[in-house]
Coordinates of C-alpha atoms in Angstrom, one line a residue:
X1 CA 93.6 92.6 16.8
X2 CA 90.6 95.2 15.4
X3 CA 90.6 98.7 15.5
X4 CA 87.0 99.8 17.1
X5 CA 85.4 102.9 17.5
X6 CA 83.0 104.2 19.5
X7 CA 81.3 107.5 21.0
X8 CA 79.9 107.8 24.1
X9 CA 78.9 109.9 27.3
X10 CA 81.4 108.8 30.4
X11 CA 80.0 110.1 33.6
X12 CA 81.5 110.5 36.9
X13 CA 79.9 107.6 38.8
X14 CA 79.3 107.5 43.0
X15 CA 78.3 104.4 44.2
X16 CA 76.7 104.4 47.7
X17 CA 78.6 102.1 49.6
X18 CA 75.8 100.7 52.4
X19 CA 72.3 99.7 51.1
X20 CA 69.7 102.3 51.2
X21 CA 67.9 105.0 49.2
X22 CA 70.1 107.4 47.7
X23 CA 68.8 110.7 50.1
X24 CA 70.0 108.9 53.0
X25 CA 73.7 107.5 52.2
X26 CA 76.3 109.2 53.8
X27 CA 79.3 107.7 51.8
X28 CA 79.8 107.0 48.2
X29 CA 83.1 105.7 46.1
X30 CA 84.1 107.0 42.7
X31 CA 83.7 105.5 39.7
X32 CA 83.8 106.2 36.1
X33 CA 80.3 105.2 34.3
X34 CA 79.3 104.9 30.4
X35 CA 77.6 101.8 28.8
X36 CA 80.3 102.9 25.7
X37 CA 83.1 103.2 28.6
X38 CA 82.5 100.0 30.0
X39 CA 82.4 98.4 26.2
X40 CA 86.1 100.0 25.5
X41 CA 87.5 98.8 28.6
X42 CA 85.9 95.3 27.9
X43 CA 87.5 95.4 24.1
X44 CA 90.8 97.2 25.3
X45 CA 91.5 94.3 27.6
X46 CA 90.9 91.5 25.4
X47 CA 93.8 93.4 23.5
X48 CA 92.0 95.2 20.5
X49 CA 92.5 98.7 19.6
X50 CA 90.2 101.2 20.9
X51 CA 89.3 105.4 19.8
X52 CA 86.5 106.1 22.0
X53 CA 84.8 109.6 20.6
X54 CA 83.4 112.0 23.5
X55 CA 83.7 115.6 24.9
X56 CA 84.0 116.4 28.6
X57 CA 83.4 119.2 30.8
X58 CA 87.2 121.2 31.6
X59 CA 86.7 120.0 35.4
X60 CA 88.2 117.8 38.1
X61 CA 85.8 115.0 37.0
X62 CA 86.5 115.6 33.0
X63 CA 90.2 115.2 33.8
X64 CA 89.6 112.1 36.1
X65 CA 88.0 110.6 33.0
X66 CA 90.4 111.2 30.1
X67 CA 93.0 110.0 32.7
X68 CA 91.1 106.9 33.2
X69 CA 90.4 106.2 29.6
X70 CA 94.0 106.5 29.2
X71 CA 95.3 104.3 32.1
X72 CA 92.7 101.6 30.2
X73 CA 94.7 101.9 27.1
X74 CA 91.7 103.4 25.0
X75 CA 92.4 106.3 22.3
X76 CA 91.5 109.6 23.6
X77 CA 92.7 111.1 20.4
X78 CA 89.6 112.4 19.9
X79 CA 88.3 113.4 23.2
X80 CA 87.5 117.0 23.6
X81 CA 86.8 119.3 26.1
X82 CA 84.4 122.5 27.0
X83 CA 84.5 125.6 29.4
X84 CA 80.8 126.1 29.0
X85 CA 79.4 122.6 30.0
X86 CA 80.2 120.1 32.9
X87 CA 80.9 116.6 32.9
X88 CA 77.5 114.2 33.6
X89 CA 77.1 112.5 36.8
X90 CA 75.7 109.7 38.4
X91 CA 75.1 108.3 41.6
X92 CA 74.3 104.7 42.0
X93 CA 72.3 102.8 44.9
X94 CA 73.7 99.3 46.4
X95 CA 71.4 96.8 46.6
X96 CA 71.5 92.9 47.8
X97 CA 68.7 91.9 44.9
X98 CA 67.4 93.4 41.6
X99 CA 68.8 96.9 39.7
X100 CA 70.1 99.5 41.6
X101 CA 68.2 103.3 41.4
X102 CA 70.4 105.1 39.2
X103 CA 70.3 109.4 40.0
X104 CA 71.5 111.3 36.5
X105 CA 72.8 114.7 36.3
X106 CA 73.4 115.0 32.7
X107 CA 71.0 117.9 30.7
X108 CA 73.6 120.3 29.1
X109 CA 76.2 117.8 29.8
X110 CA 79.2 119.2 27.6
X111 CA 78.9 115.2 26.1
X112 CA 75.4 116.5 24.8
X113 CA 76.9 119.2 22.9
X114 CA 78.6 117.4 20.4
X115 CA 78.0 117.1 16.8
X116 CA 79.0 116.2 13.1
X117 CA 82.4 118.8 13.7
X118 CA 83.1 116.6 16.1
X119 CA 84.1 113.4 13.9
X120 CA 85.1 116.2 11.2
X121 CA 88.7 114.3 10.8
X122 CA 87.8 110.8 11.9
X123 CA 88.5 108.3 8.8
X124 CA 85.8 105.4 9.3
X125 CA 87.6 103.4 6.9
X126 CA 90.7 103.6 9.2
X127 CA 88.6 101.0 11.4
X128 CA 87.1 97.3 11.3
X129 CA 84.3 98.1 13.7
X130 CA 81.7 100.7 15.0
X131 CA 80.0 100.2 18.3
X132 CA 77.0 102.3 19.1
X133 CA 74.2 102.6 21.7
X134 CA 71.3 104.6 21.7
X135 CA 72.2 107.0 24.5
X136 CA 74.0 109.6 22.4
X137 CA 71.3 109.8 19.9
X138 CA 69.1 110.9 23.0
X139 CA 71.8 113.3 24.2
X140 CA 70.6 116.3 21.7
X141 CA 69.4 116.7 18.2
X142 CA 73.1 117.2 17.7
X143 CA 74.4 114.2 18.9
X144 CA 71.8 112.2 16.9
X145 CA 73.0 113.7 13.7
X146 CA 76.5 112.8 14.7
X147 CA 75.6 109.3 15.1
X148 CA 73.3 109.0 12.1
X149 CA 76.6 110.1 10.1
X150 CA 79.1 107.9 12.0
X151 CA 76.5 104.8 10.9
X152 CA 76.2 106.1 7.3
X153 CA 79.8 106.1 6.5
X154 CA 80.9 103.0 8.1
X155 CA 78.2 101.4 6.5
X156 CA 79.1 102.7 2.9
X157 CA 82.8 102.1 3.7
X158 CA 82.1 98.2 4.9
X159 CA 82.9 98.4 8.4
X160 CA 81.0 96.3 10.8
X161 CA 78.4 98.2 12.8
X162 CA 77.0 96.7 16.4
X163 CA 74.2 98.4 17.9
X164 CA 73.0 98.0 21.9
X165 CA 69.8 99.9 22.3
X166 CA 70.5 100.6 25.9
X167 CA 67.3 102.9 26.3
X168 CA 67.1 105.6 28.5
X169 CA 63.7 106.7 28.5
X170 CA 63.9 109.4 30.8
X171 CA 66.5 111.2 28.2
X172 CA 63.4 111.3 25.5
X173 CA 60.4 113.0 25.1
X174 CA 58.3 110.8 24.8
X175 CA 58.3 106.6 23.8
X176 CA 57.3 106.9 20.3
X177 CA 60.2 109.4 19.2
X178 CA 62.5 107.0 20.9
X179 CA 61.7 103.5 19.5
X180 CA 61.5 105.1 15.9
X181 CA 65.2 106.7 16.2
X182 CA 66.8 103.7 18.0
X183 CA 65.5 101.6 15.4
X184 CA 66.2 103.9 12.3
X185 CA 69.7 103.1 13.8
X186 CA 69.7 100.0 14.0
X187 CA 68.8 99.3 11.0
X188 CA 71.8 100.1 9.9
X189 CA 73.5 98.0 12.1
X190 CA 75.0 94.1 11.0
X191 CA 74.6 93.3 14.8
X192 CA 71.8 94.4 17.1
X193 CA 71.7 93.1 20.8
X194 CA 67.9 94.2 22.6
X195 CA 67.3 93.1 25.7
X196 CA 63.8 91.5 26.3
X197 CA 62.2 94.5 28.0
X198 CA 64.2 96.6 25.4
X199 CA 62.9 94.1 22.6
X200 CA 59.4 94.5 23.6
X201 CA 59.2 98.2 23.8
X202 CA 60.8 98.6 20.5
X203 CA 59.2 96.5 18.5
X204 CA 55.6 95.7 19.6
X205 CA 56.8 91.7 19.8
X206 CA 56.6 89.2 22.9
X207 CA 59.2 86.9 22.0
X208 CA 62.7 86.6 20.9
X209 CA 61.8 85.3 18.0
X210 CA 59.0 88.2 16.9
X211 CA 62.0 90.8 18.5
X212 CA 64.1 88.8 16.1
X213 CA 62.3 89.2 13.1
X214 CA 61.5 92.5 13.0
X215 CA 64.8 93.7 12.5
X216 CA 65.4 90.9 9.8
X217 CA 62.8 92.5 7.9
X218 CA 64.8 95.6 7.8
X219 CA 67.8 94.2 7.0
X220 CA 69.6 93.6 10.0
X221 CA 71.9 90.0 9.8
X222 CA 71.9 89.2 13.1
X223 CA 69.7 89.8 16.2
X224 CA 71.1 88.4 20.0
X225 CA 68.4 89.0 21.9
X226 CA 69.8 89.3 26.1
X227 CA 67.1 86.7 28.3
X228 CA 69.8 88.3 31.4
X229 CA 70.5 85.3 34.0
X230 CA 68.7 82.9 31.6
X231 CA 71.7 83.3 28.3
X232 CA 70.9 84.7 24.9
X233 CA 68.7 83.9 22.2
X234 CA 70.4 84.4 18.8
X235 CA 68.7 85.0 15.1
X236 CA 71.0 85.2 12.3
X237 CA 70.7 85.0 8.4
X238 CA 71.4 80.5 8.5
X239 CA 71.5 80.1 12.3
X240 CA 68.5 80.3 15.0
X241 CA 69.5 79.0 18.7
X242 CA 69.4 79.7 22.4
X243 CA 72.2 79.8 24.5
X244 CA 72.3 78.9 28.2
X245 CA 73.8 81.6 30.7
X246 CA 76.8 81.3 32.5
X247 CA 76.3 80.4 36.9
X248 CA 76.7 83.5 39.0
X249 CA 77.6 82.7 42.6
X250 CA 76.9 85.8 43.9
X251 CA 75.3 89.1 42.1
X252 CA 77.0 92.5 43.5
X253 CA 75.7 94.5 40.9
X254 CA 73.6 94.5 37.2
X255 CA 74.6 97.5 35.9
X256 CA 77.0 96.9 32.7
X257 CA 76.2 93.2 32.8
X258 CA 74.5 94.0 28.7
X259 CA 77.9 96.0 27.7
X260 CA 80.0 92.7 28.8
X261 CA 77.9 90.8 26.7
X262 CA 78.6 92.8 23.6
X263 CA 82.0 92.9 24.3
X264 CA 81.7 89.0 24.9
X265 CA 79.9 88.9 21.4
X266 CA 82.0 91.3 19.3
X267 CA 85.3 90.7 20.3
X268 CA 84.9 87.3 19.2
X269 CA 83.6 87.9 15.7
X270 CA 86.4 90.4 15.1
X271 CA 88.5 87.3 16.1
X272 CA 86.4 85.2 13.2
X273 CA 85.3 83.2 15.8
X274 CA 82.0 81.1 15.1
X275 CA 78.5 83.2 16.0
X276 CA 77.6 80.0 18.8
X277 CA 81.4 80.6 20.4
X278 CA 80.9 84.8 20.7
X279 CA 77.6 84.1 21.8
X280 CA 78.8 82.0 24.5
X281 CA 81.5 84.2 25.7
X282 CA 79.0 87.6 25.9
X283 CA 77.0 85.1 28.3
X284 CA 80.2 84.5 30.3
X285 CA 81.3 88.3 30.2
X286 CA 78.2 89.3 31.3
X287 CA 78.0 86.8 34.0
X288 CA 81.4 88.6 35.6
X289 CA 80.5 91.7 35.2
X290 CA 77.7 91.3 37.7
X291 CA 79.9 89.8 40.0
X292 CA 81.7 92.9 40.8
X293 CA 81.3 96.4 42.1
X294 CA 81.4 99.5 39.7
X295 CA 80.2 98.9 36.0
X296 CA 83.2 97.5 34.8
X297 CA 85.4 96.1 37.3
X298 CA 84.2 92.8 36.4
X299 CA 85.2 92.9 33.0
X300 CA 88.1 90.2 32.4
X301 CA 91.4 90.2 30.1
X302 CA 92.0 87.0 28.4
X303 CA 93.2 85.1 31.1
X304 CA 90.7 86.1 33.5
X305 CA 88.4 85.7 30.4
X306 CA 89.9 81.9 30.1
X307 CA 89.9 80.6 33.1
X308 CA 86.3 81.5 33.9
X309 CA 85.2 79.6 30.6
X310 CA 87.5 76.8 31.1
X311 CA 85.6 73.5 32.1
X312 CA 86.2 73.1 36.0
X313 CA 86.9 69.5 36.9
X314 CA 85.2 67.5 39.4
X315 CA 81.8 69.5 38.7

């Protein structure tokens, strides 16, 4: 299996546990939260290696976290941690329909203070793949740089970069910084997986195919653009198609239903599998994910991975 490498922001995650608005729910359960955590876990359990990249606060929650990574079987070789900044957190509404209100605390996040000392002794060329998402680069100017250097040597060493946008637009200052520095990154990404909404914003285009195109012209090789309930449409350098998405019986929850897909997606081109194949499992990844609570409870190991994609008889 690949070695992978990612960085990331993990947060310590409550989860109301009626329906309601967050100011009046009494009880919450506890979670750990990270669109890069939920990607590890998703690769770590399909059996690749994982070094996930992060600093935490030296607190309860911090501790809970490395612990967590650990008991996942991801890397925390390189996670760090500071006396002077906390841990982010998050609390999470439940809903019956549609996205859950998500409450941050995460400004001076010890996460936020990392930079390029922090991937000082990482060898990119010890690794097959990069994963990024463009929440750290809206952590600090810091954490930007970090990520802008992580790209540019895994790009001049030839490992494979995959790049979810994952927008967070209340962590910029404003819309136009953010779409130019999401996509100065992923243009140097071989993989880039917007969703619609995300698509739209970024680019100034109304379909998958315009979304598509736009990062073709800057040299991206492949664009899988998420349609959510409705599949995947998927623009590469010979290949052009639309895949169909997986049924859901019953949605619990949305959040970490796009990091499922790119696990879906990339764990199967690490495993040389065809582009239509990966493209159908990041459907079927992200249809578990939303099936369970937390944002990656739902994400399967291989036999939970098989038997959901294995054709059920007397359909």
């Amino acid at each position: 299996m690949s070695r992978i490498v990612t960085v990331g922001e993990p947060m310590a995650l409550f989860a109301a546990e009626s329906e309601g608005l967050l100011e009046e729910v009494d009880r919450f359960a506890r979670f750990v939260a990270g669109a890069e955590v939920n990607f590890s876990i998703g690769m770590a359990r399909l059996g690749h290696d994982v070094t996930y990249i992060t600093k935490l606060g030296n607190d309860p929650f911090g501790k809970n976290i490395q612990g967590f990574l650990k008991n996942n079987d991801i890397d925390t070789s390189f996670v760090t941690f500071d006396d002077k900044h906390a841990t982010g957190m998050q609390w999470k509404q439940k809903v019956s329909a549609g996205d859950p209100e998500v409450f941050a605390l995460r400004k001076n996040s010890a996460a936020s203070t990392m930079d390029i000392q922090s991937i000082s002794s990482l060898s990119i060329a010890d690794f097959q793949h990069l994963h990024l998402t463009g929440i750290p680069p809206a952590l600090s100017t810091s954490c930007r740089e970090m990520v802008y250097e992580l790209a540019r040597k895994a790009k001049a060493q030839g490992v494979s970069i995959s790049f979810d946008p994952n927008i967070r637009p209340a962590l910029w200052p404003d819309k136009k910084e953010m779409a130019a520095v999401i996509n100065d990154i992923a243009f140097l990404a071989d993989i880039v997986f917007p969703g619609m909404a995300e698509g739209r914003l970024l680019t100034g285009r109304e379909t998958p195919e315009g979304i598509a195109q736009f990062y073709h012209a800057a040299g991206v090789k492949t664009v899988i653009i998420k349609l959510g309930p409705k599949g995947a449409y998927t623009s590469s350098e010979d290949k052009k198609f639309y895949t169909e998405g997986f049924e859901v019986h019953k949605v619990i929850d949305t959040v970490g239903a796009g990091d499922g897909f790119a696990v879906g997606v990339t764990s199967a081109l690490l495993e040389d599998l065809p582009l239509e194949e990966a493209v159908r499992r990041g459907t079927a990844i992200g249809a578990l994910a939303v099936m369970a609570p937390g944002d990656n409870d739902g994400l399967p190991d291989r036999k939970g991975l098989n038997d959901f994609m294995e054709p059920k008889l007397n359909r």
